[in-house]
PDB file of C-alpha atoms in Angstrom:
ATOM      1  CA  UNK A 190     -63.795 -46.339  65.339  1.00  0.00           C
ATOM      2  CA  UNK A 191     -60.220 -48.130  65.763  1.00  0.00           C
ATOM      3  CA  UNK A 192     -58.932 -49.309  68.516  1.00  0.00           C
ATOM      4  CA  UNK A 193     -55.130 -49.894  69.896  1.00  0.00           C
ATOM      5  CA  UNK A 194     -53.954 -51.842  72.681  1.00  0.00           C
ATOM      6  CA  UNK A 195     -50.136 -51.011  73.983  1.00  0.00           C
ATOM      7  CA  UNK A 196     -48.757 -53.545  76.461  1.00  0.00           C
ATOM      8  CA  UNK A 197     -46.169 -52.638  78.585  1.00  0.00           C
ATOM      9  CA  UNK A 198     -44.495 -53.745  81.512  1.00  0.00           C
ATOM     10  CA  UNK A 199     -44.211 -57.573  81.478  1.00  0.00           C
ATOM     11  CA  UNK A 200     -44.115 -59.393  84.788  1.00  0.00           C
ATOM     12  CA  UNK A 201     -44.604 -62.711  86.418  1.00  0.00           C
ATOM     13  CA  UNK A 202     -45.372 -65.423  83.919  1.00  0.00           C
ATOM     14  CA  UNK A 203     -48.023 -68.202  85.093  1.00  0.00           C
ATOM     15  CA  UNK A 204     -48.378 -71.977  83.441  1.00  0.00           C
ATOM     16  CA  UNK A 205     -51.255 -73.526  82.357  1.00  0.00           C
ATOM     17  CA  UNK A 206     -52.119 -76.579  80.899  1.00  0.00           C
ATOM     18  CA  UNK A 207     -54.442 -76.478  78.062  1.00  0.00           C
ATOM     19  CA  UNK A 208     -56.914 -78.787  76.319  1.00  0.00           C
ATOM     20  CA  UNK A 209     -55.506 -77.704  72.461  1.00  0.00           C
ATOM     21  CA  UNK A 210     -52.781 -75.502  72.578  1.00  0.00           C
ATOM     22  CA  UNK A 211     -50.565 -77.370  75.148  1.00  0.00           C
ATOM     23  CA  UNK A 212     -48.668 -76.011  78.225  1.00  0.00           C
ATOM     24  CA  UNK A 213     -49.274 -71.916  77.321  1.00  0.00           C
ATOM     25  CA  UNK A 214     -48.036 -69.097  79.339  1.00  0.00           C
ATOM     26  CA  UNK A 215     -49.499 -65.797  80.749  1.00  0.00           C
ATOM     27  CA  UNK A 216     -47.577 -63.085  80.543  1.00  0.00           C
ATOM     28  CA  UNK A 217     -49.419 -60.785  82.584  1.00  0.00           C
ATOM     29  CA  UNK A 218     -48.383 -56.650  81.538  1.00  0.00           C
ATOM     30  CA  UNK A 219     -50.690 -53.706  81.924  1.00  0.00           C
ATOM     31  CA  UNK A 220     -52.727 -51.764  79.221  1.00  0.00           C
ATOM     32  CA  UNK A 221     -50.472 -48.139  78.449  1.00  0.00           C
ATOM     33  CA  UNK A 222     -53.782 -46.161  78.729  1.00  0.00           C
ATOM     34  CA  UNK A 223     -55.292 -46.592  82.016  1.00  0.00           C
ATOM     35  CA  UNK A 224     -52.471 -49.176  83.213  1.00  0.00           C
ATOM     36  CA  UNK A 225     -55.583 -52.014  84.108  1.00  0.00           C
ATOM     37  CA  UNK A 226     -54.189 -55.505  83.967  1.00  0.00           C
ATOM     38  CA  UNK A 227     -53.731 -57.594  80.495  1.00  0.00           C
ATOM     39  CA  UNK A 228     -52.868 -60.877  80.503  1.00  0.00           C
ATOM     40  CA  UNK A 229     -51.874 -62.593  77.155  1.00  0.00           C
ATOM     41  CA  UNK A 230     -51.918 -66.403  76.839  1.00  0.00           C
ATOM     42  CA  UNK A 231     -49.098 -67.486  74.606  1.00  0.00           C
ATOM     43  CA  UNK A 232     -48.062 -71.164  73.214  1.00  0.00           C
ATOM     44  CA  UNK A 233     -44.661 -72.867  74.094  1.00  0.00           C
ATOM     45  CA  UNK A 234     -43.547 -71.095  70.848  1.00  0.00           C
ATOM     46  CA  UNK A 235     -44.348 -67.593  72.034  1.00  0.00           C
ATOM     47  CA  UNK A 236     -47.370 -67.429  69.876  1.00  0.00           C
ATOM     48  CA  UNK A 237     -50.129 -65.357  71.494  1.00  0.00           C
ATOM     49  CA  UNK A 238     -53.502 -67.996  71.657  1.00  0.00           C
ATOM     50  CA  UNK A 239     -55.838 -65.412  73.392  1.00  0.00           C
ATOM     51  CA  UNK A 240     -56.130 -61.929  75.123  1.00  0.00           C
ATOM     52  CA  UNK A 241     -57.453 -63.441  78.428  1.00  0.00           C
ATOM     53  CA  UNK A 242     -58.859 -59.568  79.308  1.00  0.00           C
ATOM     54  CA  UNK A 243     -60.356 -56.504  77.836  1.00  0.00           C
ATOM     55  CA  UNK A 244     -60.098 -52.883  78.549  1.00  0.00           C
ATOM     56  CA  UNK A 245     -63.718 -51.826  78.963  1.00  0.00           C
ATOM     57  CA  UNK A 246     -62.892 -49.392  81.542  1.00  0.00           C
ATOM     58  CA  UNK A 247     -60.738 -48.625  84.797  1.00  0.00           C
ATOM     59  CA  UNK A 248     -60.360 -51.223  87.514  1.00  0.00           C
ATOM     60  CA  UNK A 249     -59.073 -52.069  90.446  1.00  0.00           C
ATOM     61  CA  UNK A 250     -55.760 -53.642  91.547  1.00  0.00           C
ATOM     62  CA  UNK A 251     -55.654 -57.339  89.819  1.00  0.00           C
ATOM     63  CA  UNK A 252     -58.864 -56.980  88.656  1.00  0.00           C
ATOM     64  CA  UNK A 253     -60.120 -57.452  85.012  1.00  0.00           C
ATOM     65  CA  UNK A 254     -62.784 -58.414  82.519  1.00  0.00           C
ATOM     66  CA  UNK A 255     -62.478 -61.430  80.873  1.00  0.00           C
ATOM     67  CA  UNK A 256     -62.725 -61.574  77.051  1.00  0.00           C
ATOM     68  CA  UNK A 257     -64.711 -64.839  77.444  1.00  0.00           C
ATOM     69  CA  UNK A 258     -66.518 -63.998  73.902  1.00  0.00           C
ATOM     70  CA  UNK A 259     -63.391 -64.523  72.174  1.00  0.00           C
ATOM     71  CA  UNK A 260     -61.419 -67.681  73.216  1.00  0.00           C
ATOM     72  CA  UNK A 261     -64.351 -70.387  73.386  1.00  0.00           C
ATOM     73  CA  UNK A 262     -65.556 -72.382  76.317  1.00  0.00           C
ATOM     74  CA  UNK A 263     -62.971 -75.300  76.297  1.00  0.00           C
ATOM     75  CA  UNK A 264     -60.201 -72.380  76.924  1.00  0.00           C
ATOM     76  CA  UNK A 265     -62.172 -70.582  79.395  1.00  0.00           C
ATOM     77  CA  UNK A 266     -62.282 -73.676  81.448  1.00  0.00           C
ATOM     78  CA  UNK A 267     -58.364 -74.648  80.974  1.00  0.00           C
ATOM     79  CA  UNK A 268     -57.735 -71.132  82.218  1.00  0.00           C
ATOM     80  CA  UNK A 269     -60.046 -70.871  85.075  1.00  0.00           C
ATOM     81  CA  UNK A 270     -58.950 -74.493  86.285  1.00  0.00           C
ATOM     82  CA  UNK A 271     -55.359 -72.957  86.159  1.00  0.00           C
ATOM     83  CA  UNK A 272     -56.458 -71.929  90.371  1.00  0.00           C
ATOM     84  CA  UNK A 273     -54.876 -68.245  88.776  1.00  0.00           C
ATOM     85  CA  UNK A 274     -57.922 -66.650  89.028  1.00  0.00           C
ATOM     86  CA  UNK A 275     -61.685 -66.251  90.034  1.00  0.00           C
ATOM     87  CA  UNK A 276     -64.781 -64.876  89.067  1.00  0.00           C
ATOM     88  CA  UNK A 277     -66.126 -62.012  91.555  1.00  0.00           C
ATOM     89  CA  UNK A 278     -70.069 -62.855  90.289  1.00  0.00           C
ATOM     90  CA  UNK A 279     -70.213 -59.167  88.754  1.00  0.00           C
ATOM     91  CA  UNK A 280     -70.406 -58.640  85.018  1.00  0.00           C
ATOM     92  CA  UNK A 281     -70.129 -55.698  83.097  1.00  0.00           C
ATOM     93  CA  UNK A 282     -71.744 -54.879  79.745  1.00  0.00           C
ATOM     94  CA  UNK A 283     -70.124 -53.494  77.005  1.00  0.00           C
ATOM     95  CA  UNK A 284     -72.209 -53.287  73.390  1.00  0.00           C
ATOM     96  CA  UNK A 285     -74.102 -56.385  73.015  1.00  0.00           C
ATOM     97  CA  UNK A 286     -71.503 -58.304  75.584  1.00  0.00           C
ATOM     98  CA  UNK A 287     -71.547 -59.050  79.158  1.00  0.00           C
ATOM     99  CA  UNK A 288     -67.811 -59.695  80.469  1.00  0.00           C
ATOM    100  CA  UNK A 289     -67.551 -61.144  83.732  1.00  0.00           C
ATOM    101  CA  UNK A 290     -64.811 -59.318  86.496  1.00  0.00           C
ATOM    102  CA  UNK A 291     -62.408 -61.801  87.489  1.00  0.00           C
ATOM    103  CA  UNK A 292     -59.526 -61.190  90.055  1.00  0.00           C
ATOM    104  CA  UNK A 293     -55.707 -62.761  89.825  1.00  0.00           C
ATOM    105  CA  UNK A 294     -55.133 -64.842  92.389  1.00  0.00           C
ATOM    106  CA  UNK A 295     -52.020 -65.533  91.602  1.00  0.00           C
ATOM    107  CA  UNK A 296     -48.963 -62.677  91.222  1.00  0.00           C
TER     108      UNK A 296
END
């Protein structure tokens, strides 16, 4: 099975300081399909780092779940001590991962 992500629609960009990529932006767009939010951390060079969400399914309004699995735990923290967002306590399960559901804080 293959899967595409389309982002469209970039909006407010957010700052954080990281421990190894530097001072990295989120561009925060929406994914074409269902329009849920992706954000998209980037490097001061406008490299991408990390997908910060994943499309498992519909969500609400600045809601999303976090692709934890695939950015390490030193990033996780950088980005969660960024104050941009917070962890609801829910997790959803997708395959053999659980992603937790995080909401911006932050437009």
């Amino acid at each position: 099975m293959k899967y595409v992500i389309y982002f469209v629609s970039k909006e407010n960009d957010m700052k954080i300081q990281t421990t190894n990529y530097g001072l990295c932006t989120v561009e925060k767009k929406k994914y074409q399909n269902n329009g849920n939010l992706a954000l998209i951390l980037v490097d001061a060079e406008g490299q991408p780092v990390t997908n910060i969400t994943t499309n498992v399914f519909p969500m609400g309004e600045n809601e999303f779940c976090a692709n934890y699995y695939n950015m390490g735990a030193t990033l996780w923290k950088d980005i969660m001590a960024s104050g941009f967002f917070k962890e609801t306590g829910e997790k959803v399960t997708s395959g053999f991962c659980e992603y937790p559901v995080c909401v911006l804080v932050e437009n």
